PDB file of C-alpha atoms (C1' of nucleotides) in Angstrom:
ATOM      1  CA  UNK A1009      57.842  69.804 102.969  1.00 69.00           C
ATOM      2  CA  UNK A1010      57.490  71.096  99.874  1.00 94.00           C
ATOM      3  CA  UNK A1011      59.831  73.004  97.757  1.00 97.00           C
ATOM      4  CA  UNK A1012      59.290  74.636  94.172  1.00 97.00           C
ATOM      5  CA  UNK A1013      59.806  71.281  92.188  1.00 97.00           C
ATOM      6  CA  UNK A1014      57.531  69.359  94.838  1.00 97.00           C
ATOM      7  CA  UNK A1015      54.490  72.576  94.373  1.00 97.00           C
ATOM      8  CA  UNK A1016      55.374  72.134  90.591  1.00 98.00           C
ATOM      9  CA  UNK A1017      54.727  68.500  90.431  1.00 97.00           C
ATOM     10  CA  UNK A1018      51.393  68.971  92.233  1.00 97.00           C
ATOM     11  CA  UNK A1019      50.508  71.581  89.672  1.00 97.00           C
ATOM     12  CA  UNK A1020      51.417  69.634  86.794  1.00 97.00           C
ATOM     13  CA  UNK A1021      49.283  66.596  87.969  1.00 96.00           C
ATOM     14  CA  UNK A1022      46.346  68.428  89.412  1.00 97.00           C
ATOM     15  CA  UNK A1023      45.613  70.535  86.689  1.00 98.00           C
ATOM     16  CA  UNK A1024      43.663  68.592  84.146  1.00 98.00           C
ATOM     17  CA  UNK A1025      41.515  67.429  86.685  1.00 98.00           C
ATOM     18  CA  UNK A1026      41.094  70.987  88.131  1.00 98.00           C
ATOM     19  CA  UNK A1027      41.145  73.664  85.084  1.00 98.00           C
ATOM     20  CA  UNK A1028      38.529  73.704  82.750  1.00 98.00           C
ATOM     21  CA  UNK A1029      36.181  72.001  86.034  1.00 98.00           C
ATOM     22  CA  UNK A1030      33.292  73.816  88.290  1.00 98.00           C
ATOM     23  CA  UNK A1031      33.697  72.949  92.078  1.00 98.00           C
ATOM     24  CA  UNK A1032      30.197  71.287  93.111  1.00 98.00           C
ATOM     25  CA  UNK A1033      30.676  71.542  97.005  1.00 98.00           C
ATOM     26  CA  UNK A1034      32.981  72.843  99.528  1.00 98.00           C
ATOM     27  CA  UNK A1035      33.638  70.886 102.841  1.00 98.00           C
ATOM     28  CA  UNK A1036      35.565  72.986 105.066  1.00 97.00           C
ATOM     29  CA  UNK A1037      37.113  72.592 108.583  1.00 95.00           C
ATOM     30  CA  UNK A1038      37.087  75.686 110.553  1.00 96.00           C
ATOM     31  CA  UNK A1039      40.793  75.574 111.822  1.00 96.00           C
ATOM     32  CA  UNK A1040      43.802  77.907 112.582  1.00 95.00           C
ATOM     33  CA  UNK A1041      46.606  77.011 109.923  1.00 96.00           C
ATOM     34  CA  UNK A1042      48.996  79.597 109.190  1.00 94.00           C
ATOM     35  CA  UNK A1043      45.826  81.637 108.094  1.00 93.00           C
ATOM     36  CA  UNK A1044      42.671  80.057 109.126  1.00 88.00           C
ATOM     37  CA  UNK A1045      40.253  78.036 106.979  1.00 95.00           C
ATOM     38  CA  UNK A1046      36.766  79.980 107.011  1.00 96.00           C
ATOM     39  CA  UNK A1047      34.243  77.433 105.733  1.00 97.00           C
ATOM     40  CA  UNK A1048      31.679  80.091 105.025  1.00 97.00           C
ATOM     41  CA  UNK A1049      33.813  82.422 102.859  1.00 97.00           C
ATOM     42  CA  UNK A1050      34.805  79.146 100.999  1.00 98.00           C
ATOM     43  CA  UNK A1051      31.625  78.184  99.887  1.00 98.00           C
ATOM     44  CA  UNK A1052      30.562  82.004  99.369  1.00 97.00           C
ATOM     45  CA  UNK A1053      33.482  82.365  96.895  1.00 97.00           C
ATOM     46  CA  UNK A1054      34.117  78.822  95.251  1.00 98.00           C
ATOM     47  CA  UNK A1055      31.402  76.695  95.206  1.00 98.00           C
ATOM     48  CA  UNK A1056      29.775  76.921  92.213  1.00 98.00           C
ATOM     49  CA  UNK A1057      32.882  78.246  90.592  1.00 98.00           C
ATOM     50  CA  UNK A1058      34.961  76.707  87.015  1.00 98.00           C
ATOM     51  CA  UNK A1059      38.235  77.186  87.768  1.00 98.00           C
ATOM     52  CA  UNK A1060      40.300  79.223  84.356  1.00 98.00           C
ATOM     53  CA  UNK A1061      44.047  78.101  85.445  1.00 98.00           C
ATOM     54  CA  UNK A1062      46.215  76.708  87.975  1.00 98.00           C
ATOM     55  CA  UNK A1063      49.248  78.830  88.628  1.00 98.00           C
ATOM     56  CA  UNK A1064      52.558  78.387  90.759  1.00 98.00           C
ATOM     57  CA  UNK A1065      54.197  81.319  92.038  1.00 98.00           C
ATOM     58  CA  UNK A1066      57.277  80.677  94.376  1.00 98.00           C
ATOM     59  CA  UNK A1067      56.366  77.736  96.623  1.00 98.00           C
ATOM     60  CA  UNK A1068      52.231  78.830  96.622  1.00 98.00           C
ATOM     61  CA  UNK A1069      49.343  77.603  94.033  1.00 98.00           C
ATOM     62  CA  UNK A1070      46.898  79.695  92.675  1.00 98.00           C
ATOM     63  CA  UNK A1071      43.384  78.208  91.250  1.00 98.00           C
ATOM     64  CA  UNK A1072      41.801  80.909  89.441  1.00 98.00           C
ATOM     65  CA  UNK A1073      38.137  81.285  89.308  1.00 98.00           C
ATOM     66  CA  UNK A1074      35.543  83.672  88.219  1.00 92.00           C
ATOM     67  CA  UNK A1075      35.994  86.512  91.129  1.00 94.00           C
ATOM     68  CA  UNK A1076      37.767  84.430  93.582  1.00 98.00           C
ATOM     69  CA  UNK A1077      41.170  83.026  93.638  1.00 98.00           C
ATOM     70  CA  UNK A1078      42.360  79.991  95.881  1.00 98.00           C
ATOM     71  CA  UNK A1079      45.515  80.111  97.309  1.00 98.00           C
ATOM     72  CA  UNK A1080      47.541  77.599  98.783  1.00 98.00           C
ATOM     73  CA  UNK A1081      50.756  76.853 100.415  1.00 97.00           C
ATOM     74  CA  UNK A1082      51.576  73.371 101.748  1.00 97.00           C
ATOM     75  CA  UNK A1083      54.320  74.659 104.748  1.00 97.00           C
ATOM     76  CA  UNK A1084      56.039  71.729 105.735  1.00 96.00           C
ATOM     77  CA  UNK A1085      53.516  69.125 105.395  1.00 96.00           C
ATOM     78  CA  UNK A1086      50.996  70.222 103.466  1.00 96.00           C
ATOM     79  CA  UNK A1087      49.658  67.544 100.820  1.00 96.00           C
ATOM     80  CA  UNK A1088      47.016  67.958  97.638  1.00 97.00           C
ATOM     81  CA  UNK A1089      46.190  64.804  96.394  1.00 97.00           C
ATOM     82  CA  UNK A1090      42.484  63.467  94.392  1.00 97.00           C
ATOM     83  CA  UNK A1091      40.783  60.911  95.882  1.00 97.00           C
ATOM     84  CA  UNK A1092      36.536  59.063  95.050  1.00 97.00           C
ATOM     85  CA  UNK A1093      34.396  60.311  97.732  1.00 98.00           C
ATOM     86  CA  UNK A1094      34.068  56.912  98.793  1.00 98.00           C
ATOM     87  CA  UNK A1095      38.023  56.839  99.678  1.00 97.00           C
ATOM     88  CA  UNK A1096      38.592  57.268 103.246  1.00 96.00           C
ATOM     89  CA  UNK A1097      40.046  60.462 104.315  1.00 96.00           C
ATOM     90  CA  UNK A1098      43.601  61.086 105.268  1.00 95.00           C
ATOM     91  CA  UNK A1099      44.111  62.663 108.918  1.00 95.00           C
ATOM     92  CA  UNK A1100      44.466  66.359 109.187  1.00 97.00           C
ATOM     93  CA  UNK A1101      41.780  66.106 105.967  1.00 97.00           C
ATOM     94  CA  UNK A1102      41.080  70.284 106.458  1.00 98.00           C
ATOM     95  CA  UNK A1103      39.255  71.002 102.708  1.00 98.00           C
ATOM     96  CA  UNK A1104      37.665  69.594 100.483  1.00 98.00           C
ATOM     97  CA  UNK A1105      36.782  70.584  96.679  1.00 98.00           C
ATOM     98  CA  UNK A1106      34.170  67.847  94.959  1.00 98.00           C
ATOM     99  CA  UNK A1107      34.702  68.780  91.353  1.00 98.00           C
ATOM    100  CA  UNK A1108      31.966  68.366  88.463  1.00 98.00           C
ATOM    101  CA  UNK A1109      33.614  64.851  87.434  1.00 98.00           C
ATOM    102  CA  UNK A1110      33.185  63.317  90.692  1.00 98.00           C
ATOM    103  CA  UNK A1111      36.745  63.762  91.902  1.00 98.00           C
ATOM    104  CA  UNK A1112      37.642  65.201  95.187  1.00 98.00           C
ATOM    105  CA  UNK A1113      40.649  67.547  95.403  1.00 98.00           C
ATOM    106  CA  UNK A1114      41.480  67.411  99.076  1.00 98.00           C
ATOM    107  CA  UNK A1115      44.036  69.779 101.338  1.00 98.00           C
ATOM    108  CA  UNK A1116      46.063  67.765 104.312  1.00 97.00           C
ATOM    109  CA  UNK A1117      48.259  69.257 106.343  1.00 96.00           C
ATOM    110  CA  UNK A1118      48.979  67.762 109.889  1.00 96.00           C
ATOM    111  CA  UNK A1119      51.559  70.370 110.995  1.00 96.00           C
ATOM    112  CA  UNK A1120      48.805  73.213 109.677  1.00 97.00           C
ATOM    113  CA  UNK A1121      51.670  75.344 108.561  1.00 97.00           C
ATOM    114  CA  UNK A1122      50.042  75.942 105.477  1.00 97.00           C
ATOM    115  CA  UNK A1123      47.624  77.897 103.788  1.00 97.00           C
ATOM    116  CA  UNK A1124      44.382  77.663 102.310  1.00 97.00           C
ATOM    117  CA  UNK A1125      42.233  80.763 101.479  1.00 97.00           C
ATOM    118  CA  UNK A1126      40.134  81.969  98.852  1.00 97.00           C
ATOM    119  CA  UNK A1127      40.861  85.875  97.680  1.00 97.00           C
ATOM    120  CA  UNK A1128      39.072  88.482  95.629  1.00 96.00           C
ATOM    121  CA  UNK A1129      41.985  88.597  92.984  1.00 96.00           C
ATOM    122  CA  UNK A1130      42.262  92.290  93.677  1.00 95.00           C
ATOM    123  CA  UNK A1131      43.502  90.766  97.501  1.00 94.00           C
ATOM    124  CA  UNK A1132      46.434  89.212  95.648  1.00 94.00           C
ATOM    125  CA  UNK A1133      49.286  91.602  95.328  1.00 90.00           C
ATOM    126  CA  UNK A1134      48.764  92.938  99.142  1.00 91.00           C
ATOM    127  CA  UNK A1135      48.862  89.248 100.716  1.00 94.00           C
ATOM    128  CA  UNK A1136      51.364  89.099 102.803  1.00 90.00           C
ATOM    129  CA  UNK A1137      54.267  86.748 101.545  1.00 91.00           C
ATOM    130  CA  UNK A1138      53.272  86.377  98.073  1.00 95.00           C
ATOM    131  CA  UNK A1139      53.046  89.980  97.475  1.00 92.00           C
ATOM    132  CA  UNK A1140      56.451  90.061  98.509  1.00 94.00           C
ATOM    133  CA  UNK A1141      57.870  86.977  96.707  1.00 97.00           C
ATOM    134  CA  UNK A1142      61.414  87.253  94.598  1.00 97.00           C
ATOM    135  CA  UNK A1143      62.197  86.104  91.346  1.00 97.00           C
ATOM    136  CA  UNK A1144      61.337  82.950  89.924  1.00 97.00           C
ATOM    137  CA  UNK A1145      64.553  80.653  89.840  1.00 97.00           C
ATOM    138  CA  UNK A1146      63.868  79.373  86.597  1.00 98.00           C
ATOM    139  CA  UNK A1147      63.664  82.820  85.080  1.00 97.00           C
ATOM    140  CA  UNK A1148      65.895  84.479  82.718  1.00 95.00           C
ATOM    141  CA  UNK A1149      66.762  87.204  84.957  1.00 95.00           C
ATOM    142  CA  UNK A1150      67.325  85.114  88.312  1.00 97.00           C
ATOM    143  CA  UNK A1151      71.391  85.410  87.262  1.00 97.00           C
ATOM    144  CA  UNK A1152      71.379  88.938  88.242  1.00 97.00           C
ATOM    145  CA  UNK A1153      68.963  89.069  91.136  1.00 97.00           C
ATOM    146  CA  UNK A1154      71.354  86.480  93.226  1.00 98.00           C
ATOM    147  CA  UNK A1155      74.776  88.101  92.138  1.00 97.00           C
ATOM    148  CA  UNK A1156      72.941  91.668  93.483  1.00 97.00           C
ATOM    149  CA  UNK A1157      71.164  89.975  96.445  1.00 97.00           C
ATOM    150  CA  UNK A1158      74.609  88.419  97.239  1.00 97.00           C
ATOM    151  CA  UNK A1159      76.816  91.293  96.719  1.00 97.00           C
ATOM    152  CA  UNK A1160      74.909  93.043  99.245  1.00 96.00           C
ATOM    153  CA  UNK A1161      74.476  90.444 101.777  1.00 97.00           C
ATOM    154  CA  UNK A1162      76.649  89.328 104.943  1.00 95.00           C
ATOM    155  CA  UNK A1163      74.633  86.761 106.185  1.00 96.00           C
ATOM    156  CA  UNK A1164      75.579  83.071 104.832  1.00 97.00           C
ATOM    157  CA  UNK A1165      75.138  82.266 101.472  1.00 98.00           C
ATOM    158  CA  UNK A1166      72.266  79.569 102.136  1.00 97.00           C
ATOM    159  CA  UNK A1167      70.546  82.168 104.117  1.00 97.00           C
ATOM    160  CA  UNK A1168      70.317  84.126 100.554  1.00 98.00           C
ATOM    161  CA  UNK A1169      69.425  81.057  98.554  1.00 98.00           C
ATOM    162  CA  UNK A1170      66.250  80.563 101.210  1.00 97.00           C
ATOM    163  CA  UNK A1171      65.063  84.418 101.056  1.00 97.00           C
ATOM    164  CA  UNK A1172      61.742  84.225  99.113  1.00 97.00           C
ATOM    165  CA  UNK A1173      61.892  87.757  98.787  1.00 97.00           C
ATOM    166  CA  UNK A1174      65.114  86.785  96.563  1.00 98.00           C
ATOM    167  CA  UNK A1175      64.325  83.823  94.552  1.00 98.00           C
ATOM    168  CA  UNK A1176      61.119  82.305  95.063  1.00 97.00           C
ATOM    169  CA  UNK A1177      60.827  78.659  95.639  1.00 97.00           C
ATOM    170  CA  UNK A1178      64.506  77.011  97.134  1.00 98.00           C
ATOM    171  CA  UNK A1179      63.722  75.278 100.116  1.00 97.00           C
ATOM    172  CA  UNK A1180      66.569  73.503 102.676  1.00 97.00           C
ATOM    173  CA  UNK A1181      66.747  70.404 100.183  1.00 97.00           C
ATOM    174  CA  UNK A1182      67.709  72.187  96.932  1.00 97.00           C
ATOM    175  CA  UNK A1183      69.695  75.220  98.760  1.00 98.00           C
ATOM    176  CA  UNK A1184      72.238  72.409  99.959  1.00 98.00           C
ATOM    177  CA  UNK A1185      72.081  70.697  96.924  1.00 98.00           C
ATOM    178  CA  UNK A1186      72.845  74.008  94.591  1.00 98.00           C
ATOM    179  CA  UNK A1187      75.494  74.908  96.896  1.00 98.00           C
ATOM    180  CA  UNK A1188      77.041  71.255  96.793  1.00 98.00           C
ATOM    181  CA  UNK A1189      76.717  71.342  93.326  1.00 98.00           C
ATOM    182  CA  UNK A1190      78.267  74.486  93.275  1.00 98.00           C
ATOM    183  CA  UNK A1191      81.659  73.909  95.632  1.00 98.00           C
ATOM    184  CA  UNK A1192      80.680  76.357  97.788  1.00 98.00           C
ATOM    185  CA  UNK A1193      79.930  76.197 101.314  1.00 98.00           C
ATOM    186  CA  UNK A1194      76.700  76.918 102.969  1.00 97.00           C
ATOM    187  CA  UNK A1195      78.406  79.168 105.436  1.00 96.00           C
ATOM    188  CA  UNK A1196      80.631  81.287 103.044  1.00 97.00           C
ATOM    189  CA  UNK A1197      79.374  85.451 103.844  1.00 97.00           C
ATOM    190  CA  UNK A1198      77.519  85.912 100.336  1.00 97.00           C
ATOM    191  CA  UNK A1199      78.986  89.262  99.798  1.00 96.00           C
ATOM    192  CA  UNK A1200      82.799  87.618  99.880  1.00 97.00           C
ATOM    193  CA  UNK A1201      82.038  85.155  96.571  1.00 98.00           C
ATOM    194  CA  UNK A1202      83.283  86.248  93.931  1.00 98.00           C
ATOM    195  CA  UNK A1203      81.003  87.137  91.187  1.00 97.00           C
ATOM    196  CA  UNK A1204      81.798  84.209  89.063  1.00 97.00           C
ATOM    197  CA  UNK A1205      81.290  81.759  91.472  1.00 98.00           C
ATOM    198  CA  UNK A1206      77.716  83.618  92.243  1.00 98.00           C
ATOM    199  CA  UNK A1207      77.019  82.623  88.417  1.00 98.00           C
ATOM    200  CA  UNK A1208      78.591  79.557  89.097  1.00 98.00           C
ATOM    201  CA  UNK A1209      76.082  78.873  91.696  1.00 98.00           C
ATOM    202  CA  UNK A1210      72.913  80.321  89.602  1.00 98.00           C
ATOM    203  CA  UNK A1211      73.432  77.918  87.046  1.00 98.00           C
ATOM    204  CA  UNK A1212      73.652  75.055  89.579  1.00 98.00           C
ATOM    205  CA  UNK A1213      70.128  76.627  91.435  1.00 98.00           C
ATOM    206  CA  UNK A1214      68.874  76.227  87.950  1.00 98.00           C
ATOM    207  CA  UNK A1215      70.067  72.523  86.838  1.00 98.00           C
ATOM    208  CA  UNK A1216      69.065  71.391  90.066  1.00 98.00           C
ATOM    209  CA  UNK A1217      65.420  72.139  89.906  1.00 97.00           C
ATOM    210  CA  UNK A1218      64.850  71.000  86.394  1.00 98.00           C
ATOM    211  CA  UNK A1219      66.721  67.781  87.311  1.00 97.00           C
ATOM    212  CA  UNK A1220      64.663  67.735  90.241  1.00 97.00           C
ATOM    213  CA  UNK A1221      61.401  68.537  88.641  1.00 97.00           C
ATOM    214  CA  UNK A1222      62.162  65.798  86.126  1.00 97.00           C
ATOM    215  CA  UNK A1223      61.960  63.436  88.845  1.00 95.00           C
ATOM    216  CA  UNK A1224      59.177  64.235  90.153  1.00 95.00           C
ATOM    217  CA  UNK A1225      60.303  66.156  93.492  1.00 94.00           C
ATOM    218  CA  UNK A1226      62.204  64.718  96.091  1.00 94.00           C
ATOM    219  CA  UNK A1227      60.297  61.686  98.107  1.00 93.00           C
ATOM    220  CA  UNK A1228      62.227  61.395 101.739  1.00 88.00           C
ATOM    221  CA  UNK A1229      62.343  58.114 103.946  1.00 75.00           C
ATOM    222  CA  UNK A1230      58.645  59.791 105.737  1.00 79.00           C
ATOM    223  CA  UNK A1231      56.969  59.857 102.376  1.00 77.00           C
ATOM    224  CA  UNK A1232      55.609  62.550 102.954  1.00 84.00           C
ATOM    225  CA  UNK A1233      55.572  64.327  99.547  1.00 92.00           C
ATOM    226  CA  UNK A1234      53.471  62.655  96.799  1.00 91.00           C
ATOM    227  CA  UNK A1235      52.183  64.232  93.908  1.00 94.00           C
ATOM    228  CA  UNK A1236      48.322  64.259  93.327  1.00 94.00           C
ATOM    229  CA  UNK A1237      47.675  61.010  92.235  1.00 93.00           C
ATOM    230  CA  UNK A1238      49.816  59.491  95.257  1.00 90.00           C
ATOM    231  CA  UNK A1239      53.153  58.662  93.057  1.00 92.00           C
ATOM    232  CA  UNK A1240      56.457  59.213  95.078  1.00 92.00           C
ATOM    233  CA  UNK A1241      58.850  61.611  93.460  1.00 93.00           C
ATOM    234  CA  UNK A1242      62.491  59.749  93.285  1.00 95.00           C
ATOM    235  CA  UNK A1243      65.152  62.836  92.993  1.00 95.00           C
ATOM    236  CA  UNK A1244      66.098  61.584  96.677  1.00 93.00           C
ATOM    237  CA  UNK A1245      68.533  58.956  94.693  1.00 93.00           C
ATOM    238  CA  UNK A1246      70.278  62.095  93.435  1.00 96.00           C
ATOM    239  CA  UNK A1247      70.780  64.102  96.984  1.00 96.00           C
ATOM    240  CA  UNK A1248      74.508  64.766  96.936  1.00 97.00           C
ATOM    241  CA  UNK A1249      74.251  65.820 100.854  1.00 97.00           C
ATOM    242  CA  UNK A1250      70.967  66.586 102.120  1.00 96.00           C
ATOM    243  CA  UNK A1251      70.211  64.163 104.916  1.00 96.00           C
ATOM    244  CA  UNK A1252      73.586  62.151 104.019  1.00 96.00           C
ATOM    245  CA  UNK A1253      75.552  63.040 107.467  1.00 96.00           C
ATOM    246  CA  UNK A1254      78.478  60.778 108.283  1.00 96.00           C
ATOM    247  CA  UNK A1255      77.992  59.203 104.646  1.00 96.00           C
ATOM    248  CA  UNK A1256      81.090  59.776 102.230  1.00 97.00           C
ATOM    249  CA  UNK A1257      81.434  62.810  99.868  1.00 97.00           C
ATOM    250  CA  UNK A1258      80.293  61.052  96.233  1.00 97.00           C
ATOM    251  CA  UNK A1259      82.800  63.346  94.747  1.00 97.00           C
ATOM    252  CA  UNK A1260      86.247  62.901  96.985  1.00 97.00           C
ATOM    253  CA  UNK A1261      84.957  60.437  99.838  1.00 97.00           C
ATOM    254  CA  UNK A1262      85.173  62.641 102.807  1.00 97.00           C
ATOM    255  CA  UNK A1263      82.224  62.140 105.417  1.00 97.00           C
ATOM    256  CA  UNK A1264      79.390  64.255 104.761  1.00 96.00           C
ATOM    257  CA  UNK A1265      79.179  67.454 107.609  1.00 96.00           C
ATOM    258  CA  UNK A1266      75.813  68.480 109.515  1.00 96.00           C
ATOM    259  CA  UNK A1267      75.775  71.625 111.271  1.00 96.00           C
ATOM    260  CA  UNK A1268      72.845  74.047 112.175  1.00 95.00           C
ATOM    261  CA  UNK A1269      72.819  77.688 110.930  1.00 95.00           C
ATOM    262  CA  UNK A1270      70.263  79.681 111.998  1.00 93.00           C
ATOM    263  CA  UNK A1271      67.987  76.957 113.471  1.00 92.00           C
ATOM    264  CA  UNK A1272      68.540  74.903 110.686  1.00 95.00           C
ATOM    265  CA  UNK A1273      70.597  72.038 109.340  1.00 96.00           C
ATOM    266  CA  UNK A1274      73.269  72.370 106.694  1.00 97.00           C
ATOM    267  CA  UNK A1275      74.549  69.562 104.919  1.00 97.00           C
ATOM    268  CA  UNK A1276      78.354  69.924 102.852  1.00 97.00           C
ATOM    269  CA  UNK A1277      81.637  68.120 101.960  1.00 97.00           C
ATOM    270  CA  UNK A1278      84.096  70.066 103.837  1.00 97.00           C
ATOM    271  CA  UNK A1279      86.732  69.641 101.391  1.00 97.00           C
ATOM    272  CA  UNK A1280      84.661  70.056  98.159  1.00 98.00           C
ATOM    273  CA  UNK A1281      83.018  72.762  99.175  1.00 97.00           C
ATOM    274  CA  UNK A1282      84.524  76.281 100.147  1.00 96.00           C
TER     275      UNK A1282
ATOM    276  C1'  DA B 235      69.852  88.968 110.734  1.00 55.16           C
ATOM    277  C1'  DC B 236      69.055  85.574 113.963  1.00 55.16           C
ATOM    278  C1'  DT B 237      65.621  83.262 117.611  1.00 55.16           C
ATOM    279  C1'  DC B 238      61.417  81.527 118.616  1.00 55.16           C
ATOM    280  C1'  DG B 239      56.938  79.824 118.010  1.00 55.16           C
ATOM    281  C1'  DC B 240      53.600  77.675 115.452  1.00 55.16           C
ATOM    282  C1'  DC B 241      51.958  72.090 115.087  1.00 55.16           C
ATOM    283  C1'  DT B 242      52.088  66.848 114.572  1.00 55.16           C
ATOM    284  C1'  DG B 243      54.677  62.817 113.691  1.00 55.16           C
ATOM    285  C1'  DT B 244      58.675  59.833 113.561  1.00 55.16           C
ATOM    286  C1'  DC B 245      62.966  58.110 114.824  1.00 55.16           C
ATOM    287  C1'  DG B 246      66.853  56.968 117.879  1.00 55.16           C
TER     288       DG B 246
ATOM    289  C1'  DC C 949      62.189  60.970 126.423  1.00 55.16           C
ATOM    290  C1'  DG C 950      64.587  64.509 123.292  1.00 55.16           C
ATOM    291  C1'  DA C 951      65.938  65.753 118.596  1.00 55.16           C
ATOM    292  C1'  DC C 952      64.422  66.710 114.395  1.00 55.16           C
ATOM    293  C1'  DA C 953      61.482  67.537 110.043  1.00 55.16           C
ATOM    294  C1'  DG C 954      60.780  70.026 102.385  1.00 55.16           C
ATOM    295  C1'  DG C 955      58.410  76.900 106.065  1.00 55.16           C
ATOM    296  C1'  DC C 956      57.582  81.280 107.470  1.00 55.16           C
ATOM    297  C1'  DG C 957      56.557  85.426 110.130  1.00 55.16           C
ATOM    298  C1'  DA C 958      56.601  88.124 114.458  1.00 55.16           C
ATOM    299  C1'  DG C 959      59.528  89.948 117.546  1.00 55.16           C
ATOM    300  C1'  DT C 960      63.914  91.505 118.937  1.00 55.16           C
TER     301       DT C 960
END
DNA sequence: ACTCGCCTGTCG
DNA sequence: CGACAGGCGAGT
């Protein structure tokens, strides 16, 4: 589900309520998610814990504690919201974190392609995944890790744009949309755009997220993404293609184009986009 | 560098 | 019923 505005959105409105706090109890469900929940090295590590900061870091979240670090990724469905005890529990309801002001932070994730596990932060750097992550798109220096990455590539330019070990944090929502933005099409060989339309395309990764992130992250028909109190993000009023098949180009009218590339869909204007 | 598998849920 | 879904990693 979620992509780097969506994870930043969740930071943003979880972090008063988390940084600053001590976690009171841990509620864990032994169960296999991408990496499996382990109640007991949950409440071994956390409970009992203040939490210093709440970081983002490609598409995961980091809630640093005193000798233990919680890390989280949400996959496709993963959800953090904050809920009174008394509220009843979501489906899929996997942790729970009762915080010192009588909050609940709880992790949902009904696909259980995410993660949730608690580090020693000297664990951190060797995880698998975020150890490896890319740049961070909003970065100063992204400009020059995509032109490399590009030059050097021969898959599809989307497939770039979706490397975490590249730029950390595009998803299939805001690749589409940057290259849309962009002109260029999803399944142009990276290494045969030119360098200026690379930078061309860098600036559109970047306008697109901080539009997107001003929005609140992108809400789809499922509602599936809400932020930690529950509010819907409403960038989906701003999708140029993504999940707009058969529906005319906003720019020049032509029907939107579907097609999957490597197992996934791409969405483009086949005459705006090259 | 692509294919498949991991899961559950929804939509046509 | 099949197709598809904001992701990612193992295997080839």
């Amino acid at each position: 589900m979620p992509e780097l505005p969506e994870v930043e959105t969740i930071r943003l409105s979880l972090a008063p309520h988390l940084v600053g706090h001590r976690v009171v109890e841990v509620e864990a469900r032994r169960i296999r998610l991408r990496e499996g929940i382990e109640p007991e090295t949950w409440r071994e590590r956390f409970e009992g814990v203040r939490i210093l900061a709440l970081e983002r870091r490609g598409k995961y979240l980091l809630a640093h504690a005193e000798g233990a670090v919680a890390l989280f990724h949400l996959g496709m469905s993963g959800r953090m919201v904050l809920r009174r005890p008394e509220e009843p529990r979501d489906p899929h309801t996997h942790l729970v974190l009762r915080m010192d002001h009588g909050l609940e932070v709880r992790f949902i994730d009904p696909r259980r392609f995410g993660v949730a596990v608690v580090l020693r932060p000297e664990a951190l750097e060797g995880h698998p995944g975020l150890g490896r992550l890319g740049a961070e798109p909003l970065s100063d220096g992204m400009h020059d890790v995509l032109r490399q990455a590009a030059s050097r590539s021969r898959a599809p330019i989307r497939s770039v744009l979706l490397d975490q070990t590249v730029l950390a944090g595009l998803g299939n929502i805001y690749a589409n949309e940057a290259l849309a933005r962009a002109g260029i099409s999803p399944l142009r060989r990276a290494r045969a755009i030119s360098a200026r339309r690379i930078g061309v395309l860098a600036g559109a990764v970047r306008q697109v997220l901080e539009e997107a992130l001003e929005a609140g992250g992108t809400t789809l028909r499922d509602g599936g993404f809400v932020n930690a109190s529950g509010d819907a993000g409403y960038f989906s009023v701003r999708l140029l293609v993504y999940g707009r098949e058969g529906e005319p180009c906003l720019a020049c009218g032509a029907p939107i184009r579907r097609r999957v590339l490597t197992g996934r869909s791409v969405f483009y204007c086949p005459k705006c986009q090259r």
